[in-house]
Rosetta silent file (secondary structure, phi, psi, omega in degrees, C-alpha in Angstrom):
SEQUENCE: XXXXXXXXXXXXXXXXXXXXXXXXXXXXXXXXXXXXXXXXXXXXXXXXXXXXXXXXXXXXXXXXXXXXXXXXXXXXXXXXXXXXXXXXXXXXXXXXXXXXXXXXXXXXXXXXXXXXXXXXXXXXXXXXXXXXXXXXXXXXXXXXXXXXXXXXXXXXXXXXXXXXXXXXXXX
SCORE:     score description
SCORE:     0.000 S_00000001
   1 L     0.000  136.004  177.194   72.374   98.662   75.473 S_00000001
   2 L   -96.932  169.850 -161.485   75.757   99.906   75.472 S_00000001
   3 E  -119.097 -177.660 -159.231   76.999  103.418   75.044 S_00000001
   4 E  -174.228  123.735  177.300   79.639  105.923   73.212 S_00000001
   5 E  -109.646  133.344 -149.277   81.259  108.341   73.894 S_00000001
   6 E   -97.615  124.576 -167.055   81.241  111.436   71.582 S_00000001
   7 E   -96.142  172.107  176.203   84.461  113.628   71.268 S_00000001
   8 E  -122.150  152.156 -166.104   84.781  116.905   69.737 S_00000001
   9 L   -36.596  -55.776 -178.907   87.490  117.573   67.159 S_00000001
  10 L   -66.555    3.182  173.510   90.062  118.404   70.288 S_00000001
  11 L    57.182   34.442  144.109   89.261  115.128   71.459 S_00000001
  12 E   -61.967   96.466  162.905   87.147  117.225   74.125 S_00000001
  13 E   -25.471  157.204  173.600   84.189  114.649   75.653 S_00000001
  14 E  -130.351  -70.332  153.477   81.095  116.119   74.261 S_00000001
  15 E  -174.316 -138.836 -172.687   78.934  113.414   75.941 S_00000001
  16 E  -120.101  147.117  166.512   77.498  110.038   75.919 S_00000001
  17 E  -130.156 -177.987  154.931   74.951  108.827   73.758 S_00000001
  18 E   -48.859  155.690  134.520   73.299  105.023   72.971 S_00000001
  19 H   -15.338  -64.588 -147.522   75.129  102.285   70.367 S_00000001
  20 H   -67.890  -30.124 -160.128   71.455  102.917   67.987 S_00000001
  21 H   -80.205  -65.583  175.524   72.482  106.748   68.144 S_00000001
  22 H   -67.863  -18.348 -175.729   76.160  106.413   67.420 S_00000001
  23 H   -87.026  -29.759  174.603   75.830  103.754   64.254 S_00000001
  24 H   -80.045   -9.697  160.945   73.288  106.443   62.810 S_00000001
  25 H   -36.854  -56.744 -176.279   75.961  109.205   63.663 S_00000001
  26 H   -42.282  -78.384 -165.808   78.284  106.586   61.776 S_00000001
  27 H   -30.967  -58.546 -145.199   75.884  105.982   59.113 S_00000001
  28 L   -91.143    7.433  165.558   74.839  109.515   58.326 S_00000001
  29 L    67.022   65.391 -179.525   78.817  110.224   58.400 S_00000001
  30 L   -99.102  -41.320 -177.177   78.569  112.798   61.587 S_00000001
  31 E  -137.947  148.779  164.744   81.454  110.851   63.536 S_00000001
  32 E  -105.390  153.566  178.531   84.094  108.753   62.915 S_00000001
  33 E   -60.410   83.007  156.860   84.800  105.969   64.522 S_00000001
  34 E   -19.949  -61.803  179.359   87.616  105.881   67.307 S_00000001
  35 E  -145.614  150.893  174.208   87.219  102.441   69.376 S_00000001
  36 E  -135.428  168.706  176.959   85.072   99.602   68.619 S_00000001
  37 E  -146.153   58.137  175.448   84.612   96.761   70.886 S_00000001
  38 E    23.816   44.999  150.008   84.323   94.535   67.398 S_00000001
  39 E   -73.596  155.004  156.796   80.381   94.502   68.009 S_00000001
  40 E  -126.957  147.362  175.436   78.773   94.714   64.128 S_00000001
  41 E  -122.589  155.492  170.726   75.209   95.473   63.318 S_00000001
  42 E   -97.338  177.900 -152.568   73.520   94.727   59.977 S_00000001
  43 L  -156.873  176.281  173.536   71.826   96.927   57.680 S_00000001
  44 L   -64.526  -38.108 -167.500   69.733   96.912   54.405 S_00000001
  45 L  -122.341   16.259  165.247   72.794   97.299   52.151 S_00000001
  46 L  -176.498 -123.308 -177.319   75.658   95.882   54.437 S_00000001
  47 E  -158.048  144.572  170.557   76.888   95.793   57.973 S_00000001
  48 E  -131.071  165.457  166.259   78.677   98.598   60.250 S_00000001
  49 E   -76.058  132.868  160.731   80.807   98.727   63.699 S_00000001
  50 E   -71.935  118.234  142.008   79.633  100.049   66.837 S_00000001
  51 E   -40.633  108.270 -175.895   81.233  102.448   67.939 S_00000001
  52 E   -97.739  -12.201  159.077   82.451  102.757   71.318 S_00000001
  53 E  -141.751  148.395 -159.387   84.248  106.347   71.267 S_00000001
  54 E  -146.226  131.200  168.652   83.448  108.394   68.347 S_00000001
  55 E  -133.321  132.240 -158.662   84.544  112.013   66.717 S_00000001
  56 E   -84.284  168.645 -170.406   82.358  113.933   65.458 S_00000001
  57 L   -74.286   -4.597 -165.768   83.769  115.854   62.012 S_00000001
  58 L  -147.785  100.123 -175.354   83.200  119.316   62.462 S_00000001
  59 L   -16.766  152.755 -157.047   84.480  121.425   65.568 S_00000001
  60 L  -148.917   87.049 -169.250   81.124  121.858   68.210 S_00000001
  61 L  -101.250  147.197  173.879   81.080  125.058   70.021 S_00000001
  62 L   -92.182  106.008  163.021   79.269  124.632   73.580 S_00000001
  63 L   -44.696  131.578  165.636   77.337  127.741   75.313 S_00000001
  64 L   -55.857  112.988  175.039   79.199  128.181   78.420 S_00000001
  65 L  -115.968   59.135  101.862   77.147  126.445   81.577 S_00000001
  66 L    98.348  -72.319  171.874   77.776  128.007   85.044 S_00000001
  67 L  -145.561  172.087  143.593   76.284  125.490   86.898 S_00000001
  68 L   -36.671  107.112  156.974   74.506  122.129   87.089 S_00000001
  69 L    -8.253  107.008  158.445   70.873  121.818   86.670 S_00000001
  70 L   -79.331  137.436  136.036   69.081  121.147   90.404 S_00000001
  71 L  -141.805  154.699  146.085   67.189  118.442   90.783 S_00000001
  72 H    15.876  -65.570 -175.500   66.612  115.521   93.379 S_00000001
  73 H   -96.496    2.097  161.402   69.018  113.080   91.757 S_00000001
  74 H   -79.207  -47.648  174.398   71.469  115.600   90.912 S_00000001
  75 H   -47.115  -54.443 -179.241   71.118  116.489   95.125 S_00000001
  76 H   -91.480  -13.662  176.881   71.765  112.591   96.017 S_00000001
  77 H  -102.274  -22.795  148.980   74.667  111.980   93.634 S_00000001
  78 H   -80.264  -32.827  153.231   76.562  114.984   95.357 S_00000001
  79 L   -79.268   -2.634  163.330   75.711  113.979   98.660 S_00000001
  80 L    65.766   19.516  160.802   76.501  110.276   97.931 S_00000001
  81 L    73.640   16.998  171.655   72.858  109.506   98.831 S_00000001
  82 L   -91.416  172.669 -165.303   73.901  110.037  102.809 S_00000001
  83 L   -97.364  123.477  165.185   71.777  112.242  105.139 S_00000001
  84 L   -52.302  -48.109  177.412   73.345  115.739  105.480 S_00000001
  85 L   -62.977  -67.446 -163.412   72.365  115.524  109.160 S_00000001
  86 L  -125.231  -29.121 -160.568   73.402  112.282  110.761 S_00000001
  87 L    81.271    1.651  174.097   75.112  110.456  107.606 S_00000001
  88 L   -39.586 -150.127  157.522   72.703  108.049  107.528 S_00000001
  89 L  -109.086  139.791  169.207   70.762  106.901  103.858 S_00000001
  90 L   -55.022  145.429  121.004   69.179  109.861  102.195 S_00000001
  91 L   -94.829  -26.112  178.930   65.599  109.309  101.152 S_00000001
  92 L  -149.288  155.664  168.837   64.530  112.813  100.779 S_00000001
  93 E   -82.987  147.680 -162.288   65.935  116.554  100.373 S_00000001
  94 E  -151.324  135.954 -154.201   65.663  119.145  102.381 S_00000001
  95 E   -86.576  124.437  166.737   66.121  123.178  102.304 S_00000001
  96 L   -42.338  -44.292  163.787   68.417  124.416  104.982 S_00000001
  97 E  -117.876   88.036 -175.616   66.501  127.859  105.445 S_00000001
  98 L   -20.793  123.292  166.570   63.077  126.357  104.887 S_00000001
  99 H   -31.725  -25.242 -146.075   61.134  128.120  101.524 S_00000001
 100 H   -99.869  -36.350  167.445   58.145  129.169  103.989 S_00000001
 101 H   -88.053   20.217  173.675   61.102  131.205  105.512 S_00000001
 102 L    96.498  -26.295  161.591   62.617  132.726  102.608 S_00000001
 103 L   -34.099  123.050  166.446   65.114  129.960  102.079 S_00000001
 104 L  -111.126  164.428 -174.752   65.739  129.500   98.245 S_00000001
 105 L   -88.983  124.730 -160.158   66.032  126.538   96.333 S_00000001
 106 L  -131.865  156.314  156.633   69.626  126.791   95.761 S_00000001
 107 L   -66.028  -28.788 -170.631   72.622  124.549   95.322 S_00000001
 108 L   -76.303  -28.481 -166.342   73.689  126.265   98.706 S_00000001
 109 L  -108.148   -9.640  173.101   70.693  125.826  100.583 S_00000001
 110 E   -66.558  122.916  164.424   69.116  122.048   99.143 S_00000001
 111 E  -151.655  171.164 -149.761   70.864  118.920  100.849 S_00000001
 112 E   -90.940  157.329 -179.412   69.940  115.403  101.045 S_00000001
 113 L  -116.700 -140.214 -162.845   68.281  114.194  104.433 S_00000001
 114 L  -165.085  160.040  167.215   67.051  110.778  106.095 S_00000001
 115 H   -76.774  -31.053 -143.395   63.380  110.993  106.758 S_00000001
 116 H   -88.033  -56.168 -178.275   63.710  111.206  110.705 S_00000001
 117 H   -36.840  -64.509 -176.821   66.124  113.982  110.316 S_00000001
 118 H   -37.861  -34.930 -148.736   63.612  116.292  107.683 S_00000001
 119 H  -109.394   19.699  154.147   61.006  115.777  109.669 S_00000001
 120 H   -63.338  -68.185 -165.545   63.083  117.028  113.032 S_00000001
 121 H   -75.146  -43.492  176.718   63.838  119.842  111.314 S_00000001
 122 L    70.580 -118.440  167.846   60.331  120.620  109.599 S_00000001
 123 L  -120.748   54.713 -178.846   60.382  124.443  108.530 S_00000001
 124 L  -114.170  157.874  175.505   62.364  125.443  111.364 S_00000001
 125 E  -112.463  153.415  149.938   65.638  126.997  111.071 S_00000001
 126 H    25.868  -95.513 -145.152   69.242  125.161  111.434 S_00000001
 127 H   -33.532  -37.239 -162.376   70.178  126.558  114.620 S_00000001
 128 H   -81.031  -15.402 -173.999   66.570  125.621  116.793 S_00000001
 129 H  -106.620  -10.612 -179.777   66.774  121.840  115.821 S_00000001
 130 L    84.906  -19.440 -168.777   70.032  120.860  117.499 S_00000001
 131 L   -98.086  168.066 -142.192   71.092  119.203  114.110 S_00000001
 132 L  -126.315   75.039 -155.985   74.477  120.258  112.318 S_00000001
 133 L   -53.726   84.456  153.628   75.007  120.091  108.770 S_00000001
 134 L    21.697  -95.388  164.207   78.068  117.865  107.844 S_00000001
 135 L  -134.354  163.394  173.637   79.733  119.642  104.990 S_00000001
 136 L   -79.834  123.643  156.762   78.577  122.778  103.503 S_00000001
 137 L   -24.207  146.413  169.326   76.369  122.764  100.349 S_00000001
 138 L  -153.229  170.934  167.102   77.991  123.635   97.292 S_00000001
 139 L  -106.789  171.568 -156.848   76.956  123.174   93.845 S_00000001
 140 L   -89.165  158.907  143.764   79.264  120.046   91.912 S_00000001
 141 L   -16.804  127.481 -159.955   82.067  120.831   88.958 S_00000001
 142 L   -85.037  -30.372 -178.152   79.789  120.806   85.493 S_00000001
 143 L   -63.481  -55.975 -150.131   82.467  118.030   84.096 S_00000001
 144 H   -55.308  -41.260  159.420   82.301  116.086   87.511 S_00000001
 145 H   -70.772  -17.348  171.298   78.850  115.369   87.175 S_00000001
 146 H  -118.579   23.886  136.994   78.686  114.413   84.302 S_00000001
 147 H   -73.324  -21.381  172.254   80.829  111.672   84.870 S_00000001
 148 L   -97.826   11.851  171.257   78.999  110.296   87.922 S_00000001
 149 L  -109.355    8.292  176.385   75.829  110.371   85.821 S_00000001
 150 L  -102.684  -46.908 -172.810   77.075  108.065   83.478 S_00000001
 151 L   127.111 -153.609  166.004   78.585  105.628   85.976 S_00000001
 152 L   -47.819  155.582  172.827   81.089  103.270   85.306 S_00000001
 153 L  -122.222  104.395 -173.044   84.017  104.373   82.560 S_00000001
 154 L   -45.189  151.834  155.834   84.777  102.031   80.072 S_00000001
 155 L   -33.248  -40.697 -172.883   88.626  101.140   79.439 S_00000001
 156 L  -117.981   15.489  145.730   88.730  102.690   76.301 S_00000001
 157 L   -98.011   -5.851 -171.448   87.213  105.994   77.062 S_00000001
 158 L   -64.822   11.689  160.274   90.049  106.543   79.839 S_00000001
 159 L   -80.169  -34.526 -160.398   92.224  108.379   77.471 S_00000001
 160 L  -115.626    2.071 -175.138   89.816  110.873   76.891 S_00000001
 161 L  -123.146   -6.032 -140.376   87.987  111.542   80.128 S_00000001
 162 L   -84.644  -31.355  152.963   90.643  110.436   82.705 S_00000001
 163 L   -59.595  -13.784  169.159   92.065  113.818   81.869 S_00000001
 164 L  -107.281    6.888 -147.477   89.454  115.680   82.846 S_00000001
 165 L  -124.598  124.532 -178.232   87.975  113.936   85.500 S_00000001
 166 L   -55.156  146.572  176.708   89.414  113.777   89.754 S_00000001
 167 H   -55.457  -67.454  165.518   91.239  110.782   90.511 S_00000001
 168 H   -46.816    8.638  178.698   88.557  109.497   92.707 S_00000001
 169 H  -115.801  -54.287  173.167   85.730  109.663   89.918 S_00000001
 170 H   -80.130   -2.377  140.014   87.827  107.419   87.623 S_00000001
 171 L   -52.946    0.000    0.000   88.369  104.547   89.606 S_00000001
């Protein structure tokens, strides 16, 4: 199923939703339509466009968000699914100052591993294992992510995200 992306009055991304999401936005007259990419779906009493960028009608203020959620796949999509350790492929994450040692689950202290590396390291700390950390943890840019969690960027949202978004995310 393809997707649409929802603007804010300022032509500010808001985020992405499904096609079935944006024609009832359309329908229920929340956003107007921007770009279509001349799909139509039918309906009981006609037919409408899909929308492929969309604005919704009535300014959308956003609570301020600090940082990015942790999780796993948030962990591997900032580390580019390589091993922290060796550079190898990630399979699993691993806390730099182990929990059992006070080590918190952090942005600073989670990074992605290889198995043979984690299980090198165990609960031990950094310095005692011989292994080296790459780059230093960080947590990612709140836009920046959520452009690599959508993926590819259609042609005809690049007006609207291509401004916000590092050259190297929109290729």
């Amino acid at each position: 199923m393809s997707r649409c992306l929802i603007l804010n009055v300022t032509n500010e991304p808001l985020g992405v939703v499904s096609s079935r999401r944006a024609v009832t936005l359309v329908l229920t007259d929340r956003i107007d339509v921007v770009a279509v990419a001349g799909e139509r779906w039918r309906h009981a009493t006609g037919s409408v466009v899909v929308p492929t960028v969309g604005r919704v009608r009535s300014y959308v203020r956003l609570p301020h968000r600090s940082t990015v959620p942790l999780s796993r796949r948030a962990v591997m999509v900032r580390d580019q699914g390589r091993c922290q350790y060796c550079g190898d492929r990630a399979d699993s994450v691993d806390h730099v100052v182990p929990k059992s040692r006070g080590g918190a689950h952090t942005w600073e202290n989670v990074v992605a591993a290889c198995r043979p590396c984690n299980t090198r390291k165990s609960d031990r700390p950094l310095s005692s294992t011989g292994l080296t950390l790459r780059t230093r943890p960080r947590p990612p840019a709140h836009r920046i992510w959520t452009w690599l969690s959508v993926g590819s960027v259609p042609d005809d949202w690049r007006p609207y995200v291509e401004p916000v978004m590092p050259a190297d995310v929109a290729a």
